Amino acid sequence: MKAFDFARREHGAQRRKTGELFFTHPLKVATYLAAYRLDADAISAALLHDIAEDTRVSLEEIAAEFGPDVAQLVDGVTKLKEVTRGVAQGKKLSSEELRQATLQKLFAAMTADVRTVIIKLFDRLHNMHTIHAMPPAKQKEKANETLAVFAPLANRLGMWEVKSELEALCLKVLEPHAFETIRSELERLGRYQEPLFDVVRAEIEACLGKAGLAVHDVKLAPENVYTVYEDLLKHGMSYRDVDQMLRVTVLLENKIDCYTALGHLHETWRAVPHRFDDYISVQRENLYQSLHTTVVHTNGQPIKIRLRTVAMDRVAQIGVLARWYYAGSPLWTTGLAERLDAFIANISDSISVEPHDAGLSVQSALEDVLANQIRVYTPKGDAVDLVEGGTPIDFAYKIHTELGNRCGAVYVNELLFPLNRPLKNGDQVRIYKNDRAQPQRAWLDEDLGYIMTTYARTHARRWFRRLPEAEAIRQGRQLLQGELEMLGLMRLDHATVASLVGYEDATELYYRLGRAELLPTVLSTRIMSVHWDEGRCQPIDNVVTAPDGSRLIITNADNRKLRLCATCNPRPRDAIIGYLRQDGAVTVHREGCHTLNAIRGDQDVAAHKLKLGWGVEEQREARPVMLNVDVFDRPGLLYDITRLMREKEINIPHICTYRHKRRGEIGIEMQLEVTSPRQMVRILHQIKALVNVKAVRCVPSEPDGDPNGTGTGLYWPE
């Protein structure tokens, strides 16, 4: 009450852009905290959190009046003012620099006291509820920041209700049509599913009651608006194509009952294969626990069922707030507290990577810790949380910097594994340390996929920056020679290469390469760009004109003449298929077109079908490149190479293998169709990264009189 009176007096007659008294905002934030039974210091700080920023009261006065704990919480939530770091150094912080420095300050305060970020989340929640009073551009800026920073923070803290509300409010600002359409569809779906839900609930209660299990509740579990929006956007579907599956949550007494109930439900209804997840024994990163399964009801309709205890359900909704809301009860367990501490420690590690670079610190926290996580295991069975898409190198640096720096090889699930392939949930990872190994410059090229986390990338880059000058030059020379050999340009003069990138001599080029100030892949791309447009090329996309006159790009048609089916009239985002006619032209149909299905004249219709796709706005052109790849033979290697080409959408017109004289070595000759110098360099390095690949090199055509081998013929079979 003392803080209430103090804040009310100091804010006085100040008004918000909505016209309300400014004091209504800190009062609402404090009310949120009181509803979840946070302590007096946190509620006082919520009431005072705008005082130091918007009035003449200093943090020192707040500390004297309310104590150092309240002042520390207020300071952690308060924006970083321009008069601090930047102006003291004689410069003015830009709005982006100020934002990054403020977030860095918030993350640092959060590691000292998690209540800081809880206050900030509810501060942002109320601001999003009243955002309509701001200019449209400012609304979108705040909504994007909320989706990038505060919604992921709420998710990692297990505050599912707050996360869902923030995301819905942001979607309402950024995509109002999508928000209203999906919201109305979900409401309609809820009304439509009520009769089926009543039947399913009664059947579940009867089934589990017969087995002697105490069912506390069976309730609907509808998806939130933003999750549906992301799913529809990912699959290119209409906002009205909301998944019709019924989702229910079953609350039971304890963990054993959850697993027992799962068995009885699978005995009653057929389980859908590959649709079971155990988030009780393999817990998620955000305090959430539950068993997920999908079954097929006797009426043929699939049902998604979640099984968890009453305690798990309560924590699933409010997450870290259970620490106060259920204080003194067994709901807030030691295990939950340890996971929260581990999350805070990860935030601390991320913002400590480059403490003097606010942008890098914030990037590390957002990308490495707040993004979706997977859980992998050490050989001893210790769990390690890693960002989704993280690689063995990210894992090695997460364990210890020296292990990352000396990473020689990796085995995943006891099989040799490429360093640039993403790990999957549940993988067991064994890093083999080699004292002679060191980080590779190619790891720093984001397109090659070696490193996903800012934390690992920063430590790898730091290794190169610490190299002595002579060693950097020596390694740089070796790097350049290796790149030229890969490109098939071994005779290209190093001084000529240096001039291409603006360096005075080859020594400076070696030094920049050695220190990773210039990446080898960037240099190779520059070399190949010089004469790229002079080589012969061929279009790899086809253009077809629609009835309305618009030009549509079709891929995988092999330059055949195209026309659109007049019956199904396929449009971009439709799944399409081509039918090869006798005259060699192709008719483009939607998949499932009844005209295509009605064709009966040919005994082998499937042989005339082509899998097509939609291209981008501009028609692409490709240049043929011939490669020789030396490998140590192993089962599946050729599959790995062709899968890589499929992932990168690169066609292989020609491929063959031959045996080397050396035992166990195989040569692979193949021709690729690449669309840019960057794509060419990237695919060379990605082939080289595959397990058992010894060397990759291009086979150039060298016109007479070109001593450097940089002729405009580029690369194709002689």
PDB file of C-alpha atoms in Angstrom, residues 72-197:
ATOM      1  CA  GLN A  72      16.927  -3.692  -8.020  1.00  0.00           C
ATOM      2  CA  LEU A  73      13.711  -5.048  -9.551  1.00  0.00           C
ATOM      3  CA  VAL A  74      12.663  -1.576 -10.712  1.00  0.00           C
ATOM      4  CA  ASP A  75      16.107  -0.960 -12.216  1.00  0.00           C
ATOM      5  CA  GLY A  76      15.995  -4.260 -14.108  1.00  0.00           C
ATOM      6  CA  VAL A  77      12.684  -3.366 -15.770  1.00  0.00           C
ATOM      7  CA  THR A  78      13.587   0.280 -16.485  1.00  0.00           C
ATOM      8  CA  LYS A  79      14.721   1.150 -20.008  1.00  0.00           C
ATOM      9  CA  LEU A  80      18.363   2.070 -20.535  1.00  0.00           C
ATOM     10  CA  LYS A  81      18.451   5.813 -21.090  1.00  0.00           C
ATOM     11  CA  GLU A  82      20.549   7.487 -23.770  1.00  0.00           C
ATOM     12  CA  VAL A  83      22.459   9.435 -21.139  1.00  0.00           C
ATOM     13  CA  THR A  84      24.210   6.282 -19.921  1.00  0.00           C
ATOM     14  CA  ARG A  85      26.770   4.414 -21.977  1.00  0.00           C
ATOM     15  CA  GLY A  86      26.537   5.986 -25.413  1.00  0.00           C
ATOM     16  CA  VAL A  87      26.518   9.655 -24.485  1.00  0.00           C
ATOM     17  CA  ALA A  88      29.290   9.134 -21.945  1.00  0.00           C
ATOM     18  CA  GLN A  89      31.465   8.008 -24.863  1.00  0.00           C
ATOM     19  CA  GLY A  90      30.512  11.015 -26.950  1.00  0.00           C
ATOM     20  CA  LYS A  91      28.002   9.296 -29.220  1.00  0.00           C
ATOM     21  CA  LYS A  92      24.256   8.987 -29.325  1.00  0.00           C
ATOM     22  CA  LEU A  93      22.731   5.515 -29.313  1.00  0.00           C
ATOM     23  CA  SER A  94      20.474   4.670 -32.235  1.00  0.00           C
ATOM     24  CA  SER A  95      17.009   3.316 -31.459  1.00  0.00           C
ATOM     25  CA  GLU A  96      18.179  -0.231 -32.303  1.00  0.00           C
ATOM     26  CA  GLU A  97      21.326   0.087 -30.157  1.00  0.00           C
ATOM     27  CA  LEU A  98      19.203   1.409 -27.303  1.00  0.00           C
ATOM     28  CA  ARG A  99      16.777  -1.507 -27.687  1.00  0.00           C
ATOM     29  CA  GLN A 100      19.589  -4.072 -27.669  1.00  0.00           C
ATOM     30  CA  ALA A 101      21.301  -2.494 -24.671  1.00  0.00           C
ATOM     31  CA  THR A 102      17.982  -2.411 -22.787  1.00  0.00           C
ATOM     32  CA  LEU A 103      17.328  -6.093 -23.544  1.00  0.00           C
ATOM     33  CA  GLN A 104      20.873  -6.969 -22.489  1.00  0.00           C
ATOM     34  CA  LYS A 105      20.229  -5.161 -19.226  1.00  0.00           C
ATOM     35  CA  LEU A 106      16.903  -7.009 -18.770  1.00  0.00           C
ATOM     36  CA  PHE A 107      18.524 -10.412 -19.391  1.00  0.00           C
ATOM     37  CA  ALA A 108      21.321  -9.596 -16.949  1.00  0.00           C
ATOM     38  CA  ALA A 109      18.797  -8.539 -14.289  1.00  0.00           C
ATOM     39  CA  MET A 110      16.796 -11.697 -14.973  1.00  0.00           C
ATOM     40  CA  THR A 111      19.781 -13.888 -14.147  1.00  0.00           C
ATOM     41  CA  ALA A 112      19.968 -12.169 -10.754  1.00  0.00           C
ATOM     42  CA  ASP A 113      16.227 -12.331 -10.039  1.00  0.00           C
ATOM     43  CA  VAL A 114      13.633 -14.021 -12.272  1.00  0.00           C
ATOM     44  CA  ARG A 115      10.928 -11.724 -10.864  1.00  0.00           C
ATOM     45  CA  THR A 116      12.395  -8.964 -13.067  1.00  0.00           C
ATOM     46  CA  VAL A 117      11.337 -10.650 -16.285  1.00  0.00           C
ATOM     47  CA  ILE A 118       7.957 -11.664 -14.831  1.00  0.00           C
ATOM     48  CA  ILE A 119       7.203  -7.983 -14.154  1.00  0.00           C
ATOM     49  CA  LYS A 120       8.387  -7.102 -17.667  1.00  0.00           C
ATOM     50  CA  LEU A 121       6.183  -9.776 -19.263  1.00  0.00           C
ATOM     51  CA  PHE A 122       3.056  -8.485 -17.549  1.00  0.00           C
ATOM     52  CA  ASP A 123       4.122  -4.917 -18.375  1.00  0.00           C
ATOM     53  CA  ARG A 124       4.266  -5.903 -22.058  1.00  0.00           C
ATOM     54  CA  LEU A 125       0.981  -7.842 -21.809  1.00  0.00           C
ATOM     55  CA  HIS A 126      -0.923  -4.775 -20.622  1.00  0.00           C
ATOM     56  CA  ASN A 127       0.794  -2.563 -23.190  1.00  0.00           C
ATOM     57  CA  MET A 128      -0.290  -4.961 -25.948  1.00  0.00           C
ATOM     58  CA  HIS A 129      -3.880  -4.793 -24.674  1.00  0.00           C
ATOM     59  CA  THR A 130      -3.815  -0.982 -25.019  1.00  0.00           C
ATOM     60  CA  ILE A 131      -1.649  -0.769 -28.148  1.00  0.00           C
ATOM     61  CA  HIS A 132      -4.504   0.528 -30.328  1.00  0.00           C
ATOM     62  CA  ALA A 133      -3.752   4.079 -29.139  1.00  0.00           C
ATOM     63  CA  MET A 134      -0.305   4.050 -30.804  1.00  0.00           C
ATOM     64  CA  PRO A 135       0.446   4.905 -34.464  1.00  0.00           C
ATOM     65  CA  PRO A 136       0.152   1.863 -36.802  1.00  0.00           C
ATOM     66  CA  ALA A 137       3.897   1.721 -37.517  1.00  0.00           C
ATOM     67  CA  LYS A 138       4.690   1.729 -33.782  1.00  0.00           C
ATOM     68  CA  GLN A 139       2.077  -0.954 -33.174  1.00  0.00           C
ATOM     69  CA  LYS A 140       3.747  -3.257 -35.709  1.00  0.00           C
ATOM     70  CA  GLU A 141       7.202  -2.544 -34.290  1.00  0.00           C
ATOM     71  CA  LYS A 142       6.080  -3.475 -30.769  1.00  0.00           C
ATOM     72  CA  ALA A 143       4.192  -6.544 -31.986  1.00  0.00           C
ATOM     73  CA  ASN A 144       7.230  -7.858 -33.871  1.00  0.00           C
ATOM     74  CA  GLU A 145       9.456  -7.280 -30.842  1.00  0.00           C
ATOM     75  CA  THR A 146       6.964  -9.086 -28.618  1.00  0.00           C
ATOM     76  CA  LEU A 147       6.928 -12.113 -30.936  1.00  0.00           C
ATOM     77  CA  ALA A 148      10.726 -12.154 -31.135  1.00  0.00           C
ATOM     78  CA  VAL A 149      11.544 -11.606 -27.444  1.00  0.00           C
ATOM     79  CA  PHE A 150       8.717 -11.662 -24.930  1.00  0.00           C
ATOM     80  CA  ALA A 151       6.499 -14.496 -26.195  1.00  0.00           C
ATOM     81  CA  PRO A 152       9.522 -16.877 -26.372  1.00  0.00           C
ATOM     82  CA  LEU A 153      10.545 -15.752 -22.875  1.00  0.00           C
ATOM     83  CA  ALA A 154       7.069 -16.549 -21.539  1.00  0.00           C
ATOM     84  CA  ASN A 155       7.232 -19.924 -23.294  1.00  0.00           C
ATOM     85  CA  ARG A 156      10.589 -20.899 -21.769  1.00  0.00           C
ATOM     86  CA  LEU A 157       9.304 -19.900 -18.326  1.00  0.00           C
ATOM     87  CA  GLY A 158       6.288 -22.172 -18.867  1.00  0.00           C
ATOM     88  CA  MET A 159       3.825 -19.238 -18.744  1.00  0.00           C
ATOM     89  CA  TRP A 160       1.624 -20.757 -21.450  1.00  0.00           C
ATOM     90  CA  GLU A 161      -1.414 -18.538 -20.784  1.00  0.00           C
ATOM     91  CA  VAL A 162       0.678 -15.361 -21.026  1.00  0.00           C
ATOM     92  CA  LYS A 163       2.522 -16.615 -24.124  1.00  0.00           C
ATOM     93  CA  SER A 164      -0.712 -17.469 -25.935  1.00  0.00           C
ATOM     94  CA  GLU A 165      -2.288 -14.125 -25.061  1.00  0.00           C
ATOM     95  CA  LEU A 166       0.775 -12.171 -26.224  1.00  0.00           C
ATOM     96  CA  GLU A 167       0.907 -14.060 -29.535  1.00  0.00           C
ATOM     97  CA  ALA A 168      -2.802 -13.556 -30.186  1.00  0.00           C
ATOM     98  CA  LEU A 169      -2.542  -9.804 -29.500  1.00  0.00           C
ATOM     99  CA  CYS A 170       0.457  -9.531 -31.838  1.00  0.00           C
ATOM    100  CA  LEU A 171      -1.324 -11.423 -34.618  1.00  0.00           C
ATOM    101  CA  LYS A 172      -4.320  -9.104 -34.211  1.00  0.00           C
ATOM    102  CA  VAL A 173      -1.986  -6.161 -34.933  1.00  0.00           C
ATOM    103  CA  LEU A 174       0.125  -7.714 -37.705  1.00  0.00           C
ATOM    104  CA  GLU A 175      -2.483  -9.824 -39.528  1.00  0.00           C
ATOM    105  CA  PRO A 176      -5.955  -8.682 -38.413  1.00  0.00           C
ATOM    106  CA  HIS A 177      -7.757 -10.613 -41.179  1.00  0.00           C
ATOM    107  CA  ALA A 178      -5.957 -13.850 -40.314  1.00  0.00           C
ATOM    108  CA  PHE A 179      -6.635 -13.308 -36.595  1.00  0.00           C
ATOM    109  CA  GLU A 180     -10.371 -12.760 -37.013  1.00  0.00           C
ATOM    110  CA  THR A 181     -10.771 -15.599 -39.533  1.00  0.00           C
ATOM    111  CA  ILE A 182      -8.920 -18.183 -37.420  1.00  0.00           C
ATOM    112  CA  ARG A 183     -10.561 -17.023 -34.180  1.00  0.00           C
ATOM    113  CA  SER A 184     -14.056 -17.363 -35.663  1.00  0.00           C
ATOM    114  CA  GLU A 185     -13.169 -20.775 -37.161  1.00  0.00           C
ATOM    115  CA  LEU A 186     -11.924 -22.022 -33.784  1.00  0.00           C
ATOM    116  CA  GLU A 187     -15.109 -20.797 -32.091  1.00  0.00           C
ATOM    117  CA  ARG A 188     -17.240 -22.512 -34.748  1.00  0.00           C
ATOM    118  CA  LEU A 189     -15.178 -25.692 -34.391  1.00  0.00           C
ATOM    119  CA  GLY A 190     -15.646 -25.650 -30.606  1.00  0.00           C
ATOM    120  CA  ARG A 191     -19.439 -25.499 -30.971  1.00  0.00           C
ATOM    121  CA  TYR A 192     -19.390 -28.222 -33.646  1.00  0.00           C
ATOM    122  CA  GLN A 193     -17.272 -30.570 -31.516  1.00  0.00           C
ATOM    123  CA  GLU A 194     -19.375 -30.300 -28.322  1.00  0.00           C
ATOM    124  CA  PRO A 195     -21.584 -33.366 -29.043  1.00  0.00           C
ATOM    125  CA  LEU A 196     -18.591 -35.560 -29.945  1.00  0.00           C
ATOM    126  CA  PHE A 197     -16.665 -34.297 -26.918  1.00  0.00           C
TER     127      PHE A 197
END
